[in-house]
Amino acid sequence: MKVTTALLALAVMALLFSAYASWTAGRLDRLHHRVELARAALETELARRAALVAELAGAGVLDPASSLLLLDAAHRARTAEPEDREQRESALTRAVNATGTAVEPWSGELALAMRRVQLARRFHNDVVVSTRDLRQRRLVQWFRLAGHAPMPSTIELEDGR
């Protein structure tokens, strides 16, 4: 009777542990998916900002030096390799801030685009931090619940904050 009770208790504990591990693995998978979605949203906002800056530079409303500076920074940000992307996007932010683009129909759009980049980056980094926190738990590491998914990394940009 005691052996049966002990085996039953052990089976229940094993079942509860496997359910918790399965739930944790599912949660981790959902977080990795959210990281991918947040990264895609950030990439979209960065592309929109670069397109808007290039359009502003070509509109003829700025002096030629400012237009050339903005157009070059936008082109470099658009064509950057992944390892140079953060520096090029930060350079675009610095170029926008340096030119002081306060041309009326563009200032609101540009400010909105800059703000959307800030929010997208913040959201991405928050999701990455949550994912990394979960991945650093012992259960996740010991049982390799993250599989072969790469550890996500935050994106650090000068985004005009």
Coordinates of C-alpha atoms in Angstrom, one line a residue:
M1 CA 0.0 0.0 0.0
K2 CA 2.8 2.5 0.9
V3 CA 4.7 1.6 -2.3
T4 CA 1.6 2.2 -4.4
T5 CA 1.0 5.5 -2.7
A6 CA 4.6 6.5 -3.2
L7 CA 4.5 5.5 -6.9
L8 CA 1.3 7.3 -7.4
A9 CA 2.7 10.5 -5.7
L10 CA 5.8 10.2 -7.8
A11 CA 3.7 9.9 -11.0
V12 CA 1.6 12.9 -10.1
M13 CA 4.7 14.9 -9.4
A14 CA 6.3 13.9 -12.7
L15 CA 3.0 14.8 -14.5
L16 CA 2.9 18.2 -12.8
F17 CA 6.6 18.8 -13.6
S18 CA 6.2 17.9 -17.3
A19 CA 3.0 20.1 -17.6
Y20 CA 5.0 23.0 -16.1
A21 CA 7.9 22.4 -18.4
S22 CA 5.6 22.1 -21.4
W23 CA 3.9 25.4 -20.4
T24 CA 7.2 27.1 -20.0
A25 CA 8.5 25.9 -23.4
G26 CA 5.3 27.2 -25.0
R27 CA 5.6 30.5 -23.3
L28 CA 9.2 30.7 -24.4
D29 CA 8.2 29.9 -28.0
R30 CA 5.5 32.6 -27.9
L31 CA 8.1 35.1 -26.6
H32 CA 10.5 34.3 -29.4
H33 CA 7.7 34.8 -31.9
R34 CA 6.9 38.2 -30.3
V35 CA 10.6 39.1 -30.6
E36 CA 10.4 38.3 -34.3
L37 CA 7.2 40.4 -34.8
A38 CA 8.7 43.3 -32.8
R39 CA 11.9 43.2 -34.9
A40 CA 9.8 43.2 -38.1
A41 CA 7.8 46.2 -36.8
L42 CA 11.0 48.0 -35.9
E43 CA 12.5 47.3 -39.3
T44 CA 9.3 48.7 -40.9
E45 CA 9.4 51.9 -38.9
L46 CA 13.1 52.4 -39.7
A47 CA 12.4 51.9 -43.4
R48 CA 9.5 54.4 -43.2
R49 CA 11.7 57.0 -41.5
A50 CA 14.5 56.6 -44.0
A51 CA 12.0 56.9 -46.9
L52 CA 10.5 60.0 -45.3
V53 CA 13.9 61.6 -44.7
A54 CA 14.9 60.8 -48.3
E55 CA 11.7 62.3 -49.6
L56 CA 12.3 65.4 -47.5
A57 CA 15.8 65.7 -48.8
G58 CA 14.6 65.6 -52.4
A59 CA 11.7 67.9 -51.9
G60 CA 13.8 71.1 -52.5
V61 CA 12.7 72.8 -49.3
L62 CA 16.1 72.5 -47.5
D63 CA 19.4 74.1 -48.4
P64 CA 21.6 71.9 -50.6
A65 CA 24.0 71.0 -47.8
S66 CA 21.2 69.8 -45.5
S67 CA 19.5 67.9 -48.3
L68 CA 22.8 66.1 -49.2
L69 CA 23.5 65.3 -45.6
L70 CA 20.0 63.8 -45.1
L71 CA 20.0 62.0 -48.4
D72 CA 23.3 60.4 -47.7
A73 CA 22.4 59.4 -44.2
A74 CA 19.1 57.9 -45.4
H75 CA 20.8 56.0 -48.1
R76 CA 23.4 54.6 -45.8
A77 CA 20.7 53.5 -43.3
R78 CA 18.7 51.8 -46.0
T79 CA 21.6 49.9 -47.5
A80 CA 23.5 49.0 -44.2
E81 CA 24.6 45.5 -43.5
P82 CA 23.1 44.0 -40.4
E83 CA 26.3 44.5 -38.4
D84 CA 26.4 48.2 -39.3
R85 CA 22.7 48.9 -39.0
E86 CA 22.6 50.3 -35.5
Q87 CA 25.4 52.8 -36.3
R88 CA 23.9 53.9 -39.6
E89 CA 20.4 54.4 -38.1
S90 CA 21.9 56.4 -35.2
A91 CA 23.8 58.5 -37.8
L92 CA 20.5 59.1 -39.6
T93 CA 19.0 60.3 -36.3
R94 CA 22.0 62.6 -35.7
A95 CA 21.7 64.0 -39.3
V96 CA 18.0 64.8 -38.8
N97 CA 18.7 66.5 -35.5
A98 CA 21.7 68.4 -37.0
T99 CA 19.7 69.8 -39.9
G100 CA 17.0 71.0 -37.5
T101 CA 14.3 70.1 -40.0
A102 CA 11.5 72.4 -39.1
V103 CA 9.9 72.7 -42.5
E104 CA 6.2 73.0 -41.8
P105 CA 4.5 70.2 -43.7
W106 CA 7.4 67.8 -42.9
S107 CA 8.1 68.6 -39.3
G108 CA 5.0 66.8 -38.0
E109 CA 5.5 63.8 -40.2
L110 CA 9.1 63.5 -39.3
A111 CA 8.5 63.9 -35.6
L112 CA 5.9 61.2 -35.8
A113 CA 8.2 58.9 -37.7
M114 CA 11.0 59.5 -35.2
R115 CA 8.6 58.8 -32.3
R116 CA 7.3 55.6 -33.9
V117 CA 10.9 54.4 -34.2
Q118 CA 11.5 55.1 -30.5
L119 CA 8.3 53.2 -29.5
A120 CA 9.1 50.2 -31.8
R121 CA 12.6 50.0 -30.4
R122 CA 11.4 50.2 -26.9
F123 CA 8.8 47.6 -27.4
H124 CA 11.3 45.3 -29.1
N125 CA 13.8 45.7 -26.3
D126 CA 11.2 45.0 -23.6
V127 CA 10.2 41.8 -25.3
V128 CA 13.9 40.8 -25.7
V129 CA 14.5 41.4 -22.0
S130 CA 11.5 39.3 -21.0
T131 CA 12.7 36.5 -23.3
R132 CA 16.2 36.6 -22.0
D133 CA 14.9 36.6 -18.4
L134 CA 12.9 33.4 -19.0
R135 CA 15.8 31.8 -20.9
Q136 CA 18.1 32.3 -17.9
R137 CA 16.0 30.2 -15.6
R138 CA 17.5 27.0 -14.5
L139 CA 14.7 24.8 -15.7
V140 CA 14.9 26.3 -19.2
Q141 CA 18.7 25.8 -19.3
W142 CA 18.9 22.4 -17.8
F143 CA 16.2 20.9 -20.0
R144 CA 17.1 23.0 -23.1
L145 CA 13.5 24.3 -23.4
A146 CA 14.7 27.1 -25.8
G147 CA 15.8 24.5 -28.3
H148 CA 18.2 25.9 -30.9
A149 CA 16.7 29.4 -31.0
P150 CA 19.4 32.1 -30.8
M151 CA 19.5 34.3 -27.8
P152 CA 17.7 37.6 -28.9
S153 CA 19.6 40.8 -28.5
T154 CA 18.5 44.3 -27.8
I155 CA 18.9 47.1 -30.4
E156 CA 20.6 50.2 -29.2
L157 CA 20.0 53.3 -31.3
E158 CA 20.3 57.0 -30.9
D159 CA 16.6 57.7 -31.5
G160 CA 16.4 61.3 -30.3
R161 CA 15.1 60.6 -26.7

